[in-house]
Amino acid sequence: MAATRRHTALTIAGSDSGGGAGIQADLKTFHHFGVYGTSAVTLITAQNTTGVQRVELLAPELVVAQIDAVANDFEVAAAKTGALGSAAIVAAVAEAVTRHRLARLVVDPVMISKHGHALLDASAIDVMRRALLPRAALLMPNLPEAAALVEGEVASERDIEAAARALHAQGAAAVLVKGGHGAGAEVADLLFDGRRCTWLRAPRQHTPHTHGTGCSYAAAITARLALGDELERAVYTAHAWLARAIATAPGLGHGQGPVNHWAD
């Protein structure tokens, strides 16, 4: 599908020099779905499949200048946020999103890594909860991030449903709690659209090549929203695509490799 003027998406996220996550993964995913991708870089990492060697945050004013440059020139049909890095950047992004009235905003909170490392401090999480969540058409926390946002345990399916409803009450229009950090033979994601809960289940794939799954999942949903899908259809399409992208991962690098962004 060829991108058109109306099929433009914006990613506000960090740069991954290894290309498996962040804006690089987002732009690959946008392109795969036939959406023209634009970007605002929030931070720069030196990283590859074996880990992150260095992180440099950009000035909040520079992040906003990038958003302004895109939003003043392009008709942004959908947008997403990824790694923001600091309370100041979270606040600046929330202000710019509000000022430009960026609708169909997918918020991937990127607060806690796959290995359990904190990526945002407590002050930044509080700003995200107060300023950015109410702007989200869809909030996409993983299990540890959902637990941090609701300040409680999120482990059982009952916990997950309660967390999704609580995050909706905090302002997110819809919530997709990702179950990849759970255990068992299935990965179970929960979508709460403000009215009903829908479980999306898939067999757990035992592979080390899952770098960038959260970024790519959110970017696929953003792309489908930019193309005009309703939320549930966008989530289902992205969920099915991500399963194939993991199953057909190219096995690049010497560590946790990227998924296949060209999966059918």
PDB file of C-alpha atoms in Angstrom:
ATOM      1  CA  MET A   1       0.000   0.000   0.000  1.00  0.00           C
ATOM      2  CA  ALA A   2       1.485   3.358  -1.018  1.00  0.00           C
ATOM      3  CA  ALA A   3       1.647   6.052   1.631  1.00  0.00           C
ATOM      4  CA  THR A   4      -0.490   9.120   1.000  1.00  0.00           C
ATOM      5  CA  ARG A   5      -0.636  12.582   2.497  1.00  0.00           C
ATOM      6  CA  ARG A   6      -3.169  11.313   5.027  1.00  0.00           C
ATOM      7  CA  HIS A   7      -1.148   8.235   5.948  1.00  0.00           C
ATOM      8  CA  THR A   8       1.547   9.948   8.004  1.00  0.00           C
ATOM      9  CA  ALA A   9       2.646   8.868  11.482  1.00  0.00           C
ATOM     10  CA  LEU A  10       5.015  10.412  14.022  1.00  0.00           C
ATOM     11  CA  THR A  11       7.256   8.558  16.458  1.00  0.00           C
ATOM     12  CA  ILE A  12       8.607  10.419  19.495  1.00  0.00           C
ATOM     13  CA  ALA A  13      11.249   8.088  20.878  1.00  0.00           C
ATOM     14  CA  GLY A  14      14.910   7.268  21.355  1.00  0.00           C
ATOM     15  CA  SER A  15      17.469   6.212  18.783  1.00  0.00           C
ATOM     16  CA  ASP A  16      18.818   2.637  18.808  1.00  0.00           C
ATOM     17  CA  SER A  17      22.104   2.446  16.913  1.00  0.00           C
ATOM     18  CA  GLY A  18      21.572  -1.304  16.505  1.00  0.00           C
ATOM     19  CA  GLY A  19      18.333  -0.624  14.619  1.00  0.00           C
ATOM     20  CA  GLY A  20      16.163  -3.142  16.456  1.00  0.00           C
ATOM     21  CA  ALA A  21      14.153  -0.800  18.676  1.00  0.00           C
ATOM     22  CA  GLY A  22      13.341   2.882  19.086  1.00  0.00           C
ATOM     23  CA  ILE A  23      12.784   5.184  16.138  1.00  0.00           C
ATOM     24  CA  GLN A  24      14.602   2.836  13.780  1.00  0.00           C
ATOM     25  CA  ALA A  25      12.176  -0.005  14.516  1.00  0.00           C
ATOM     26  CA  ASP A  26       9.230   2.389  14.399  1.00  0.00           C
ATOM     27  CA  LEU A  27      10.134   3.787  10.987  1.00  0.00           C
ATOM     28  CA  LYS A  28      10.709   0.291   9.561  1.00  0.00           C
ATOM     29  CA  THR A  29       7.313  -0.773  10.886  1.00  0.00           C
ATOM     30  CA  PHE A  30       5.559   2.320   9.529  1.00  0.00           C
ATOM     31  CA  HIS A  31       7.105   1.679   6.112  1.00  0.00           C
ATOM     32  CA  HIS A  32       6.067  -1.977   6.164  1.00  0.00           C
ATOM     33  CA  PHE A  33       2.433  -0.966   6.691  1.00  0.00           C
ATOM     34  CA  GLY A  34       2.536   1.660   3.946  1.00  0.00           C
ATOM     35  CA  VAL A  35       2.647   4.682   6.251  1.00  0.00           C
ATOM     36  CA  TYR A  36       4.976   7.653   5.836  1.00  0.00           C
ATOM     37  CA  GLY A  37       7.073   7.920   8.994  1.00  0.00           C
ATOM     38  CA  THR A  38       8.312  11.069  10.713  1.00  0.00           C
ATOM     39  CA  SER A  39      10.251  11.292  13.962  1.00  0.00           C
ATOM     40  CA  ALA A  40      11.276  13.364  16.958  1.00  0.00           C
ATOM     41  CA  VAL A  41      14.349  11.933  18.708  1.00  0.00           C
ATOM     42  CA  THR A  42      14.311  12.146  22.511  1.00  0.00           C
ATOM     43  CA  LEU A  43      17.581  10.439  23.364  1.00  0.00           C
ATOM     44  CA  ILE A  44      20.499   8.758  21.640  1.00  0.00           C
ATOM     45  CA  THR A  45      21.842   5.364  22.650  1.00  0.00           C
ATOM     46  CA  ALA A  46      24.996   3.500  21.735  1.00  0.00           C
ATOM     47  CA  GLN A  47      23.676  -0.052  21.731  1.00  0.00           C
ATOM     48  CA  ASN A  48      23.568  -3.343  19.873  1.00  0.00           C
ATOM     49  CA  THR A  49      22.024  -6.760  20.460  1.00  0.00           C
ATOM     50  CA  THR A  50      24.258  -7.380  23.479  1.00  0.00           C
ATOM     51  CA  GLY A  51      23.297  -4.294  25.466  1.00  0.00           C
ATOM     52  CA  VAL A  52      23.326  -0.524  25.891  1.00  0.00           C
ATOM     53  CA  GLN A  53      26.732   1.095  26.192  1.00  0.00           C
ATOM     54  CA  ARG A  54      25.770   4.774  26.501  1.00  0.00           C
ATOM     55  CA  VAL A  55      22.708   7.033  26.657  1.00  0.00           C
ATOM     56  CA  GLU A  56      22.526  10.786  26.032  1.00  0.00           C
ATOM     57  CA  LEU A  57      19.249  12.682  26.546  1.00  0.00           C
ATOM     58  CA  LEU A  58      18.474  15.562  24.207  1.00  0.00           C
ATOM     59  CA  ALA A  59      17.341  18.948  25.511  1.00  0.00           C
ATOM     60  CA  PRO A  60      13.551  19.105  25.929  1.00  0.00           C
ATOM     61  CA  GLU A  61      13.507  22.232  23.748  1.00  0.00           C
ATOM     62  CA  LEU A  62      15.122  20.301  20.901  1.00  0.00           C
ATOM     63  CA  VAL A  63      12.604  17.474  21.257  1.00  0.00           C
ATOM     64  CA  VAL A  64       9.746  19.994  21.068  1.00  0.00           C
ATOM     65  CA  ALA A  65      11.349  21.741  18.083  1.00  0.00           C
ATOM     66  CA  GLN A  66      11.304  18.433  16.193  1.00  0.00           C
ATOM     67  CA  ILE A  67       7.646  17.820  17.038  1.00  0.00           C
ATOM     68  CA  ASP A  68       6.792  21.387  15.999  1.00  0.00           C
ATOM     69  CA  ALA A  69       8.660  20.992  12.695  1.00  0.00           C
ATOM     70  CA  VAL A  70       6.731  17.840  11.836  1.00  0.00           C
ATOM     71  CA  ALA A  71       3.300  18.925  13.073  1.00  0.00           C
ATOM     72  CA  ASN A  72       3.512  22.348  11.385  1.00  0.00           C
ATOM     73  CA  ASP A  73       4.159  20.771   7.981  1.00  0.00           C
ATOM     74  CA  PHE A  74       2.570  17.312   7.921  1.00  0.00           C
ATOM     75  CA  GLU A  75      -0.939  16.058   8.528  1.00  0.00           C
ATOM     76  CA  VAL A  76      -0.096  13.590  11.310  1.00  0.00           C
ATOM     77  CA  ALA A  77      -2.788  10.900  11.313  1.00  0.00           C
ATOM     78  CA  ALA A  78      -1.409   9.044  14.358  1.00  0.00           C
ATOM     79  CA  ALA A  79       1.544   9.308  16.715  1.00  0.00           C
ATOM     80  CA  LYS A  80       3.360   7.244  19.312  1.00  0.00           C
ATOM     81  CA  THR A  81       5.746   7.843  22.170  1.00  0.00           C
ATOM     82  CA  GLY A  82       8.549   5.541  23.242  1.00  0.00           C
ATOM     83  CA  ALA A  83      11.565   6.152  25.460  1.00  0.00           C
ATOM     84  CA  LEU A  84      11.388   9.692  26.860  1.00  0.00           C
ATOM     85  CA  GLY A  85      14.109   9.491  29.490  1.00  0.00           C
ATOM     86  CA  SER A  86      13.300  12.292  31.957  1.00  0.00           C
ATOM     87  CA  ALA A  87      10.484  14.170  33.651  1.00  0.00           C
ATOM     88  CA  ALA A  88      11.359  17.311  31.679  1.00  0.00           C
ATOM     89  CA  ILE A  89      11.069  15.511  28.332  1.00  0.00           C
ATOM     90  CA  VAL A  90       7.813  13.802  29.369  1.00  0.00           C
ATOM     91  CA  ALA A  91       6.318  17.167  30.317  1.00  0.00           C
ATOM     92  CA  ALA A  92       7.573  18.830  27.124  1.00  0.00           C
ATOM     93  CA  VAL A  93       6.171  16.059  24.929  1.00  0.00           C
ATOM     94  CA  ALA A  94       2.802  16.163  26.704  1.00  0.00           C
ATOM     95  CA  GLU A  95       2.617  19.932  26.138  1.00  0.00           C
ATOM     96  CA  ALA A  96       3.510  19.630  22.442  1.00  0.00           C
ATOM     97  CA  VAL A  97       1.047  16.786  21.881  1.00  0.00           C
ATOM     98  CA  THR A  98      -1.702  18.874  23.481  1.00  0.00           C
ATOM     99  CA  ARG A  99      -0.814  22.060  21.618  1.00  0.00           C
ATOM    100  CA  HIS A 100      -0.757  20.340  18.234  1.00  0.00           C
ATOM    101  CA  ARG A 101      -3.878  18.309  19.070  1.00  0.00           C
ATOM    102  CA  LEU A 102      -2.189  15.082  18.020  1.00  0.00           C
ATOM    103  CA  ALA A 103      -4.985  12.525  18.046  1.00  0.00           C
ATOM    104  CA  ARG A 104      -4.646   8.748  17.969  1.00  0.00           C
ATOM    105  CA  LEU A 105      -1.673   8.895  20.334  1.00  0.00           C
ATOM    106  CA  VAL A 106      -0.218   5.514  21.338  1.00  0.00           C
ATOM    107  CA  VAL A 107       1.822   5.763  24.546  1.00  0.00           C
ATOM    108  CA  ASP A 108       4.402   3.031  25.111  1.00  0.00           C
ATOM    109  CA  PRO A 109       5.657   4.093  28.559  1.00  0.00           C
ATOM    110  CA  VAL A 110       9.136   2.459  28.268  1.00  0.00           C
ATOM    111  CA  MET A 111       9.649   2.636  32.019  1.00  0.00           C
ATOM    112  CA  ILE A 112      11.124  -0.764  32.831  1.00  0.00           C
ATOM    113  CA  SER A 113      13.331  -2.868  30.555  1.00  0.00           C
ATOM    114  CA  LYS A 114      12.969  -6.568  29.778  1.00  0.00           C
ATOM    115  CA  HIS A 115      15.694  -7.182  32.364  1.00  0.00           C
ATOM    116  CA  GLY A 116      13.888  -5.214  35.089  1.00  0.00           C
ATOM    117  CA  HIS A 117      16.035  -2.073  34.884  1.00  0.00           C
ATOM    118  CA  ALA A 118      14.315   1.251  35.625  1.00  0.00           C
ATOM    119  CA  LEU A 119      14.352   3.568  32.592  1.00  0.00           C
ATOM    120  CA  LEU A 120      12.432   6.454  34.231  1.00  0.00           C
ATOM    121  CA  ASP A 121      12.772   7.772  37.778  1.00  0.00           C
ATOM    122  CA  ALA A 122       9.846   8.311  40.143  1.00  0.00           C
ATOM    123  CA  SER A 123       9.397  11.986  39.231  1.00  0.00           C
ATOM    124  CA  ALA A 124       9.184  11.172  35.525  1.00  0.00           C
ATOM    125  CA  ILE A 125       6.655   8.404  36.180  1.00  0.00           C
ATOM    126  CA  ASP A 126       4.515  10.858  38.134  1.00  0.00           C
ATOM    127  CA  VAL A 127       4.633  13.396  35.281  1.00  0.00           C
ATOM    128  CA  MET A 128       3.754  10.655  32.806  1.00  0.00           C
ATOM    129  CA  ARG A 129       0.790   9.629  34.949  1.00  0.00           C
ATOM    130  CA  ARG A 130      -0.487  13.217  35.293  1.00  0.00           C
ATOM    131  CA  ALA A 131       0.394  14.806  31.940  1.00  0.00           C
ATOM    132  CA  LEU A 132       0.769  12.161  29.238  1.00  0.00           C
ATOM    133  CA  LEU A 133      -1.678   9.376  30.149  1.00  0.00           C
ATOM    134  CA  PRO A 134      -4.737  11.637  29.713  1.00  0.00           C
ATOM    135  CA  ARG A 135      -3.574  12.305  26.123  1.00  0.00           C
ATOM    136  CA  ALA A 136      -3.322   8.610  25.222  1.00  0.00           C
ATOM    137  CA  ALA A 137      -5.767   7.034  22.808  1.00  0.00           C
ATOM    138  CA  LEU A 138      -3.989   3.813  23.805  1.00  0.00           C
ATOM    139  CA  LEU A 139      -1.603   3.171  26.699  1.00  0.00           C
ATOM    140  CA  MET A 140       0.601   0.070  26.268  1.00  0.00           C
ATOM    141  CA  PRO A 141       2.421  -0.906  29.481  1.00  0.00           C
ATOM    142  CA  ASN A 142       4.085  -4.250  30.045  1.00  0.00           C
ATOM    143  CA  LEU A 143       3.348  -6.011  33.342  1.00  0.00           C
ATOM    144  CA  PRO A 144       6.067  -4.283  35.445  1.00  0.00           C
ATOM    145  CA  GLU A 145       5.139  -0.900  33.962  1.00  0.00           C
ATOM    146  CA  ALA A 146       1.461  -1.428  34.714  1.00  0.00           C
ATOM    147  CA  ALA A 147       2.411  -2.327  38.288  1.00  0.00           C
ATOM    148  CA  ALA A 148       4.500   0.844  38.631  1.00  0.00           C
ATOM    149  CA  LEU A 149       1.738   3.048  37.218  1.00  0.00           C
ATOM    150  CA  VAL A 150      -0.963   1.673  39.530  1.00  0.00           C
ATOM    151  CA  GLU A 151       1.477   1.197  42.421  1.00  0.00           C
ATOM    152  CA  GLY A 152       0.363  -2.372  43.061  1.00  0.00           C
ATOM    153  CA  GLU A 153       0.950  -5.959  42.062  1.00  0.00           C
ATOM    154  CA  VAL A 154       0.005  -6.977  38.518  1.00  0.00           C
ATOM    155  CA  ALA A 155       0.472 -10.720  38.077  1.00  0.00           C
ATOM    156  CA  SER A 156      -2.794 -12.651  37.772  1.00  0.00           C
ATOM    157  CA  GLU A 157      -5.386 -12.086  35.054  1.00  0.00           C
ATOM    158  CA  ARG A 158      -7.621 -10.493  37.706  1.00  0.00           C
ATOM    159  CA  ASP A 159      -4.760  -8.106  38.591  1.00  0.00           C
ATOM    160  CA  ILE A 160      -4.291  -7.258  34.908  1.00  0.00           C
ATOM    161  CA  GLU A 161      -7.972  -6.439  34.406  1.00  0.00           C
ATOM    162  CA  ALA A 162      -8.004  -4.287  37.541  1.00  0.00           C
ATOM    163  CA  ALA A 163      -4.860  -2.447  36.414  1.00  0.00           C
ATOM    164  CA  ALA A 164      -6.293  -1.786  32.954  1.00  0.00           C
ATOM    165  CA  ARG A 165      -9.452  -0.319  34.455  1.00  0.00           C
ATOM    166  CA  ALA A 166      -7.437   1.783  36.911  1.00  0.00           C
ATOM    167  CA  LEU A 167      -5.238   3.186  34.123  1.00  0.00           C
ATOM    168  CA  HIS A 168      -8.328   4.002  32.104  1.00  0.00           C
ATOM    169  CA  ALA A 169      -9.657   5.854  35.151  1.00  0.00           C
ATOM    170  CA  GLN A 170      -6.374   7.822  35.256  1.00  0.00           C
ATOM    171  CA  GLY A 171      -7.180   9.203  31.813  1.00  0.00           C
ATOM    172  CA  ALA A 172      -6.050   6.800  29.095  1.00  0.00           C
ATOM    173  CA  ALA A 173      -8.882   6.278  26.594  1.00  0.00           C
ATOM    174  CA  ALA A 174      -7.898   2.618  26.176  1.00  0.00           C
ATOM    175  CA  VAL A 175      -5.280   0.344  27.722  1.00  0.00           C
ATOM    176  CA  LEU A 176      -3.392  -2.644  26.303  1.00  0.00           C
ATOM    177  CA  VAL A 177      -1.504  -4.505  29.030  1.00  0.00           C
ATOM    178  CA  LYS A 178       1.196  -6.638  27.412  1.00  0.00           C
ATOM    179  CA  GLY A 179       1.768 -10.061  28.925  1.00  0.00           C
ATOM    180  CA  GLY A 180       5.203 -10.889  27.551  1.00  0.00           C
ATOM    181  CA  HIS A 181       6.809 -10.654  31.002  1.00  0.00           C
ATOM    182  CA  GLY A 182       4.449 -13.306  32.353  1.00  0.00           C
ATOM    183  CA  ALA A 183       5.038 -17.031  32.610  1.00  0.00           C
ATOM    184  CA  GLY A 184       3.352 -20.035  31.048  1.00  0.00           C
ATOM    185  CA  ALA A 185       2.843 -21.468  27.595  1.00  0.00           C
ATOM    186  CA  GLU A 186       0.758 -18.506  26.416  1.00  0.00           C
ATOM    187  CA  VAL A 187       1.378 -14.781  26.144  1.00  0.00           C
ATOM    188  CA  ALA A 188      -1.865 -13.036  27.093  1.00  0.00           C
ATOM    189  CA  ASP A 189      -2.402  -9.348  26.316  1.00  0.00           C
ATOM    190  CA  LEU A 190      -5.475  -7.525  27.620  1.00  0.00           C
ATOM    191  CA  LEU A 191      -7.211  -4.719  25.724  1.00  0.00           C
ATOM    192  CA  PHE A 192      -9.639  -2.565  27.712  1.00  0.00           C
ATOM    193  CA  ASP A 193     -11.388   0.002  25.532  1.00  0.00           C
ATOM    194  CA  GLY A 194     -13.291   1.697  28.330  1.00  0.00           C
ATOM    195  CA  ARG A 195     -16.261  -0.652  27.983  1.00  0.00           C
ATOM    196  CA  ARG A 196     -15.069  -4.237  27.790  1.00  0.00           C
ATOM    197  CA  CYS A 197     -12.006  -6.382  28.268  1.00  0.00           C
ATOM    198  CA  THR A 198     -10.690  -8.474  25.380  1.00  0.00           C
ATOM    199  CA  TRP A 199      -7.883 -11.011  25.758  1.00  0.00           C
ATOM    200  CA  LEU A 200      -5.449 -11.614  22.901  1.00  0.00           C
ATOM    201  CA  ARG A 201      -3.573 -14.874  23.347  1.00  0.00           C
ATOM    202  CA  ALA A 202      -0.697 -16.443  21.436  1.00  0.00           C
ATOM    203  CA  PRO A 203       1.693 -19.345  22.083  1.00  0.00           C
ATOM    204  CA  ARG A 204       4.843 -18.195  23.844  1.00  0.00           C
ATOM    205  CA  GLN A 205       7.766 -18.357  21.419  1.00  0.00           C
ATOM    206  CA  HIS A 206      11.015 -19.470  23.030  1.00  0.00           C
ATOM    207  CA  THR A 207      13.575 -17.365  21.215  1.00  0.00           C
ATOM    208  CA  PRO A 208      16.235 -14.848  22.239  1.00  0.00           C
ATOM    209  CA  HIS A 209      15.371 -12.642  19.272  1.00  0.00           C
ATOM    210  CA  THR A 210      12.768 -10.320  20.783  1.00  0.00           C
ATOM    211  CA  HIS A 211      14.635  -7.019  20.860  1.00  0.00           C
ATOM    212  CA  GLY A 212      12.282  -4.166  20.038  1.00  0.00           C
ATOM    213  CA  THR A 213       9.034  -6.099  20.334  1.00  0.00           C
ATOM    214  CA  GLY A 214       7.330  -3.400  22.421  1.00  0.00           C
ATOM    215  CA  CYS A 215       8.386  -0.598  20.069  1.00  0.00           C
ATOM    216  CA  SER A 216       7.392  -2.566  16.975  1.00  0.00           C
ATOM    217  CA  TYR A 217       4.019  -3.605  18.450  1.00  0.00           C
ATOM    218  CA  ALA A 218       3.154   0.008  19.306  1.00  0.00           C
ATOM    219  CA  ALA A 219       4.377   1.236  15.919  1.00  0.00           C
ATOM    220  CA  ALA A 220       2.254  -1.343  14.085  1.00  0.00           C
ATOM    221  CA  ILE A 221      -0.852  -0.221  15.997  1.00  0.00           C
ATOM    222  CA  THR A 222       0.022   3.417  15.274  1.00  0.00           C
ATOM    223  CA  ALA A 223       0.411   2.653  11.566  1.00  0.00           C
ATOM    224  CA  ARG A 224      -2.932   0.905  11.397  1.00  0.00           C
ATOM    225  CA  LEU A 225      -4.606   3.807  13.225  1.00  0.00           C
ATOM    226  CA  ALA A 226      -3.013   6.200  10.720  1.00  0.00           C
ATOM    227  CA  LEU A 227      -4.545   4.122   7.937  1.00  0.00           C
ATOM    228  CA  GLY A 228      -7.985   4.552   9.504  1.00  0.00           C
ATOM    229  CA  ASP A 229      -8.487   1.307  11.428  1.00  0.00           C
ATOM    230  CA  GLU A 230     -10.674   1.309  14.499  1.00  0.00           C
ATOM    231  CA  LEU A 231      -8.679   0.565  17.647  1.00  0.00           C
ATOM    232  CA  GLU A 232      -9.645  -3.087  18.092  1.00  0.00           C
ATOM    233  CA  ARG A 233      -8.869  -3.928  14.459  1.00  0.00           C
ATOM    234  CA  ALA A 234      -5.543  -2.080  14.690  1.00  0.00           C
ATOM    235  CA  VAL A 235      -4.576  -4.032  17.816  1.00  0.00           C
ATOM    236  CA  TYR A 236      -5.593  -7.406  16.358  1.00  0.00           C
ATOM    237  CA  THR A 237      -3.686  -6.754  13.130  1.00  0.00           C
ATOM    238  CA  ALA A 238      -0.555  -5.631  14.991  1.00  0.00           C
ATOM    239  CA  HIS A 239      -0.778  -8.567  17.405  1.00  0.00           C
ATOM    240  CA  ALA A 240      -0.893 -11.104  14.561  1.00  0.00           C
ATOM    241  CA  TRP A 241       1.921  -9.363  12.676  1.00  0.00           C
ATOM    242  CA  LEU A 242       4.179  -9.259  15.743  1.00  0.00           C
ATOM    243  CA  ALA A 243       3.781 -13.014  16.275  1.00  0.00           C
ATOM    244  CA  ARG A 244       4.996 -13.587  12.711  1.00  0.00           C
ATOM    245  CA  ALA A 245       7.770 -11.025  13.108  1.00  0.00           C
ATOM    246  CA  ILE A 246       9.092 -12.899  16.153  1.00  0.00           C
ATOM    247  CA  ALA A 247       8.714 -16.308  14.512  1.00  0.00           C
ATOM    248  CA  THR A 248      10.694 -15.202  11.453  1.00  0.00           C
ATOM    249  CA  ALA A 249      13.351 -13.129  13.250  1.00  0.00           C
ATOM    250  CA  PRO A 250      16.510 -12.954  11.105  1.00  0.00           C
ATOM    251  CA  GLY A 251      18.885 -13.911  13.933  1.00  0.00           C
ATOM    252  CA  LEU A 252      21.133 -10.878  13.593  1.00  0.00           C
ATOM    253  CA  GLY A 253      23.852  -9.975  16.069  1.00  0.00           C
ATOM    254  CA  HIS A 254      25.452 -11.922  18.896  1.00  0.00           C
ATOM    255  CA  GLY A 255      22.829 -11.259  21.581  1.00  0.00           C
ATOM    256  CA  GLN A 256      19.107 -10.523  21.709  1.00  0.00           C
ATOM    257  CA  GLY A 257      18.409  -9.942  18.020  1.00  0.00           C
ATOM    258  CA  PRO A 258      15.665  -7.879  16.381  1.00  0.00           C
ATOM    259  CA  VAL A 259      12.347  -9.169  15.087  1.00  0.00           C
ATOM    260  CA  ASN A 260      11.600  -9.376  11.360  1.00  0.00           C
ATOM    261  CA  HIS A 261      10.094  -6.012  10.418  1.00  0.00           C
ATOM    262  CA  TRP A 262       9.332  -7.327   6.918  1.00  0.00           C
ATOM    263  CA  ALA A 263       7.137 -10.194   8.099  1.00  0.00           C
ATOM    264  CA  ASP A 264       4.054 -10.734   5.960  1.00  0.00           C
TER     265      ASP A 264
END
